[in-house]
Tab-separated table of C-alpha atoms in Angstrom:
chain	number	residue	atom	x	y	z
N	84	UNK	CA	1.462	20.466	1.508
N	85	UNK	CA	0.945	22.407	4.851
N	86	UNK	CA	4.679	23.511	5.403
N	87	UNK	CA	4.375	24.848	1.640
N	88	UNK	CA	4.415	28.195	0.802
N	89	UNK	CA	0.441	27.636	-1.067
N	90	UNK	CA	-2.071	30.106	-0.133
N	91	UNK	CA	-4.406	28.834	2.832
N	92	UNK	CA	-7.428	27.986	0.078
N	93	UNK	CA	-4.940	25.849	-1.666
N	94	UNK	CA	-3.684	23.589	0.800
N	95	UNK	CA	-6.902	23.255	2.166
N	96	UNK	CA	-7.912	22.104	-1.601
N	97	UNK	CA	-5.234	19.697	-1.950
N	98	UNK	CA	-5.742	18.079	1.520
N	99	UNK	CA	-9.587	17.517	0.604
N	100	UNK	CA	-8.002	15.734	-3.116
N	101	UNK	CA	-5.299	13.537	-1.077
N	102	UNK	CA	-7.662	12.430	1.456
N	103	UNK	CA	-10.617	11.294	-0.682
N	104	UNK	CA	-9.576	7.844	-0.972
N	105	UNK	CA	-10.431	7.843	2.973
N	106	UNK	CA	-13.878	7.384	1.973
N	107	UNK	CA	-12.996	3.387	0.943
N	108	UNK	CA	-12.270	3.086	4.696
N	109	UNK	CA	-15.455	4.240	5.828
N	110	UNK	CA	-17.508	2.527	3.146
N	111	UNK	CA	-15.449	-0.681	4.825
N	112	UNK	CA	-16.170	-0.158	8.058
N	113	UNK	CA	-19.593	0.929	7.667
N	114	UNK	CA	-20.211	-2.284	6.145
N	115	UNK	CA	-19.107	-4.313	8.558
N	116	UNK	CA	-20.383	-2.902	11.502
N	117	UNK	CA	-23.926	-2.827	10.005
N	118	UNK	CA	-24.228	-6.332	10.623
N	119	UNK	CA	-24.362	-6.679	13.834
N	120	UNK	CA	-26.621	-3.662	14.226
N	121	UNK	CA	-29.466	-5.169	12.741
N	122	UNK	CA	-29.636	-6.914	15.803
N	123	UNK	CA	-28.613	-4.447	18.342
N	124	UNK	CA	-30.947	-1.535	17.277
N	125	UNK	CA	-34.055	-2.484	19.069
N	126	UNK	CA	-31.713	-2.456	22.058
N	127	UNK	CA	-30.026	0.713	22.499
N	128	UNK	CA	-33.443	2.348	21.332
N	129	UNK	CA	-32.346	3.085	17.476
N	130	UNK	CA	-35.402	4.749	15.761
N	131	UNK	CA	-34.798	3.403	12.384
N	132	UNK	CA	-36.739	6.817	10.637
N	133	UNK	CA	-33.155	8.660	11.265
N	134	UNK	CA	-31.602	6.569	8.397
N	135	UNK	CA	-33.535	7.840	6.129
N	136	UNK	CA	-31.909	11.623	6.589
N	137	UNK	CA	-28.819	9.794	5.385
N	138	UNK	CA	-30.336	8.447	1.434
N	139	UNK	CA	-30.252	12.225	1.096
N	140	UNK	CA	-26.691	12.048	0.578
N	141	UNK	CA	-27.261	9.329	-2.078
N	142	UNK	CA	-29.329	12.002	-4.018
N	143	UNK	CA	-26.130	14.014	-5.000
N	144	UNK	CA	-24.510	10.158	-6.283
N	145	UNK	CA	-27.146	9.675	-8.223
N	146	UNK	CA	-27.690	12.984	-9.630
N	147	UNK	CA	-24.111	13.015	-10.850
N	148	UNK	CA	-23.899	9.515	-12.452
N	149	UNK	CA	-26.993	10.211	-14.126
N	150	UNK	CA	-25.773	13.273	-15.676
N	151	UNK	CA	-22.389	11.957	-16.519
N	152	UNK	CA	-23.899	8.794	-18.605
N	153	UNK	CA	-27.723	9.847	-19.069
N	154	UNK	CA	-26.929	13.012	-20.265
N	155	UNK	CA	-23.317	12.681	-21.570
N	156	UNK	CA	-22.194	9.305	-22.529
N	157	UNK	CA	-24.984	7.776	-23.572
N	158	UNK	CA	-26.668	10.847	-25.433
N	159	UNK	CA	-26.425	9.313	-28.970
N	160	UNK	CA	-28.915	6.605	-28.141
N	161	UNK	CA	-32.586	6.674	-27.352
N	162	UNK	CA	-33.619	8.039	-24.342
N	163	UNK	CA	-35.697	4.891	-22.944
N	164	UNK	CA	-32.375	2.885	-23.576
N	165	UNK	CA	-30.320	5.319	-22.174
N	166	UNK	CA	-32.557	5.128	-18.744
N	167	UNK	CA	-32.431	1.148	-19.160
N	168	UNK	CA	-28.729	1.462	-19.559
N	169	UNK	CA	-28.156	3.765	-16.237
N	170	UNK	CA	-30.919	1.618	-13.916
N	171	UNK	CA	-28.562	-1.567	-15.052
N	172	UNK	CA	-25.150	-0.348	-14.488
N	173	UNK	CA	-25.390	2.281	-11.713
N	174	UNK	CA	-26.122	-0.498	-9.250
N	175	UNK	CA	-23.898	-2.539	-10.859
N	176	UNK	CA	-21.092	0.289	-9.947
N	177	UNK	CA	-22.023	0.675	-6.304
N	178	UNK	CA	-21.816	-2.423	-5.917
N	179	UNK	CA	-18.370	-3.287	-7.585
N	180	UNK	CA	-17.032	0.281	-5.642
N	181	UNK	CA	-18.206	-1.049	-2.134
N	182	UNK	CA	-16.558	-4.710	-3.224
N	183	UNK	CA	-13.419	-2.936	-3.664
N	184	UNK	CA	-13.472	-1.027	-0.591
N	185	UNK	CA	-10.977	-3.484	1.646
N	186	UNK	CA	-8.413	-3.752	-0.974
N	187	UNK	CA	-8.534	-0.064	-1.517
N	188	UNK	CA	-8.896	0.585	2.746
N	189	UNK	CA	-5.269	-1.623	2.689
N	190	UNK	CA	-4.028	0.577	0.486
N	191	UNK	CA	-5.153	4.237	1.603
N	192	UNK	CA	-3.721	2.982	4.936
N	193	UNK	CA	-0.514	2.209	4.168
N	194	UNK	CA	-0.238	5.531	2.073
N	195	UNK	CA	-1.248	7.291	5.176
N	196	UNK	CA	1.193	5.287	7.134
N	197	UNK	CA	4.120	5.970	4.252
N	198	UNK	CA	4.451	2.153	3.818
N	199	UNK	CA	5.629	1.864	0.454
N	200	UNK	CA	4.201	-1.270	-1.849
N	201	UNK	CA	4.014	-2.489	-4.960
N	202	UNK	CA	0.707	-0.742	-7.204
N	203	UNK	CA	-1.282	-3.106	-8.542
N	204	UNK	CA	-3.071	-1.794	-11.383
N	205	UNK	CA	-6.912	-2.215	-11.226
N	206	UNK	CA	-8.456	-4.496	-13.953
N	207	UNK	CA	-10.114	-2.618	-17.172
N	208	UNK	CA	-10.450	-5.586	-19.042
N	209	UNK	CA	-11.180	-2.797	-21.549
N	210	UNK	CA	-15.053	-3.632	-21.664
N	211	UNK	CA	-16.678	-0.351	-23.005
N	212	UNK	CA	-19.857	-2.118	-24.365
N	213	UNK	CA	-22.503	-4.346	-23.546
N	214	UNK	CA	-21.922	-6.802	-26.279
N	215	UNK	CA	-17.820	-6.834	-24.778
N	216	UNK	CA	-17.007	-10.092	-22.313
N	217	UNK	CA	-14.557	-10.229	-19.533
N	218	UNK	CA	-13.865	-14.146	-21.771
N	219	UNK	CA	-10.343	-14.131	-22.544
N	220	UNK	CA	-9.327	-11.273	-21.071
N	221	UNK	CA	-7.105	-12.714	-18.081
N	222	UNK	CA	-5.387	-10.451	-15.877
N	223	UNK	CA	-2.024	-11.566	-14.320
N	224	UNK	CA	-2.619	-13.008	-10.544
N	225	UNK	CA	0.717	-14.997	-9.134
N	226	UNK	CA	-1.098	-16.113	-5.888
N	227	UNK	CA	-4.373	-15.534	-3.506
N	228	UNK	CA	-3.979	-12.801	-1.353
N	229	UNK	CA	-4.976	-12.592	2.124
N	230	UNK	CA	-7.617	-9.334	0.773
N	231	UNK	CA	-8.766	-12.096	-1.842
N	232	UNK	CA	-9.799	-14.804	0.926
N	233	UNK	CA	-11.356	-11.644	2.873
N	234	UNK	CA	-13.166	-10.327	0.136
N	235	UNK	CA	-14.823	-14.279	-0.267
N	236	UNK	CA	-15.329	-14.565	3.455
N	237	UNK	CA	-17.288	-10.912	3.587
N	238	UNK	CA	-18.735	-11.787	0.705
N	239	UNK	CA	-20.498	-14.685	2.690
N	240	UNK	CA	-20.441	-11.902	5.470
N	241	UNK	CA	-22.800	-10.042	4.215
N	242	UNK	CA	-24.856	-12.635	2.466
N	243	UNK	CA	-25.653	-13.871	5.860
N	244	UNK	CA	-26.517	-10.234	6.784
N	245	UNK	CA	-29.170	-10.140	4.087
N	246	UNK	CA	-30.605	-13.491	5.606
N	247	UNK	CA	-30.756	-11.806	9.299
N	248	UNK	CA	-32.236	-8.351	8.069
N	249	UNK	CA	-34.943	-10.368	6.754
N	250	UNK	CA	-34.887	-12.828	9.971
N	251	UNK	CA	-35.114	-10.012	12.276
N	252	UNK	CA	-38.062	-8.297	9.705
N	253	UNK	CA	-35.296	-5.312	9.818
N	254	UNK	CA	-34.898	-4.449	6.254
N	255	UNK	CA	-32.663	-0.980	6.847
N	256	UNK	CA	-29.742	-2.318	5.499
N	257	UNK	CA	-30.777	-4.915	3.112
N	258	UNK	CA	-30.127	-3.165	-0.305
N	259	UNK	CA	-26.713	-2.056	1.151
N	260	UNK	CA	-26.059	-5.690	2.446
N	261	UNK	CA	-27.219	-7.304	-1.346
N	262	UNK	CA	-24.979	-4.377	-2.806
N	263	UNK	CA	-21.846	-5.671	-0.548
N	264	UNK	CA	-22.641	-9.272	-1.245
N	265	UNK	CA	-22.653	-8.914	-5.047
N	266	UNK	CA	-19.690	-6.494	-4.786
N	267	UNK	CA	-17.149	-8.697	-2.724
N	268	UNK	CA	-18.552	-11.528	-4.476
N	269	UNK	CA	-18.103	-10.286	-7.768
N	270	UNK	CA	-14.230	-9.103	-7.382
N	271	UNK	CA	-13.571	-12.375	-5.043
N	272	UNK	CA	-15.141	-14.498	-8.193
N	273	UNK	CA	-12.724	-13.008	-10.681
N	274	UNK	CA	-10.098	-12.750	-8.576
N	275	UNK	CA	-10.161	-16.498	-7.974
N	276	UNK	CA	-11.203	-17.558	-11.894
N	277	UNK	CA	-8.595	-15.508	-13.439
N	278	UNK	CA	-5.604	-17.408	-10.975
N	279	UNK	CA	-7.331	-20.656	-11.785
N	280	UNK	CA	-7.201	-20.075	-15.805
N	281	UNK	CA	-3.488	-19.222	-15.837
């Protein structure tokens, strides 16, 4: 892109769009790291009021996935159901997008790295409704994968991280620690049930 012949604006552009996928490795690593933090922020004098600067950014997340179902998607039912809807599956999202982080982490790596593997088409199960069931809709799995035992061991990871945060009475992570938990559960879960029903 850079030894093109694209104005300045337009690399710059298409650098930003190639390198979004980095934020999967930061979402990872954020994750784990937070863990042991909960115990070492007392220590290295961690006021815990400067975390709260950073739920600004969750503002703009928010703002946009309510708009894009709220306001768009779901704008042909009634407005109570449409906010019932949203409070139900935008968690539901974050947490399935964090669970998903080390498997997509792996993968931005080895792009950046020019490794070149196999693509492994993400589940859609084609579930578009409430009343639509992941039952009977098996997706093709030949073997566990080292990501799969990872995903079931952070799963637990986190899980435990929950239990200190609320050990420790430091409760700065714990909705992003339940969100991890449910997320790596959630794809580990499925990952495992749809190898074990082939």
């Amino acid at each position: 892109v850079w030894r093109s012949d694209l104005p300045f604006f337009t690399k710059l552009h298409a650098t930003a769009h190639l390198m979004a996928s980095g934020i999967f490795v930061f979402v990872f690593l954020i994750g784990v790291f937070s863990v042991p933090l909960i115990f070492g922020m007392a220590q290295i004098g961690i006021d815990t009021k400067w975390y709260t600067f950073f739920l600004i950014g969750w503002i703009s997340i928010v703002a946009i996935y309510y708009a894009a179902n709220v306001t768009t998607n779901f704008k042909n039912e009634p407005y109570l159901k449409r906010i019932f809807k949203f409070l139900v599956l935008f968690p539901l999202f974050l947490a399935l997008s964090m669970g998903l982080s080390l498997h997509n982490t792996v993968a931005v790596l080895q792009g950046y790295w020019g490794k070149k593997s196999p693509f492994v088409r993400t589940p859609k199960f084609d579930i578009k409704n409430f009343s639509d069931s992941f039952k009977n809709r098996n997706y093709l799995i030949k073997k566990i994968s080292w990501t799969t035992i990872a995903e079931g061991l952070l799963a637990i990871y986190f899980l435990w991280g929950v239990y200190a945060g609320v050990s420790c009475s430091n409760y700065t992570f714990l909705v992003f620690h339940m969100l991890l938990s449910v997320g790596y559960g959630t794809i580990f879960y499925y990952t495992i049930r749809h190898l074990s029903m082939k």
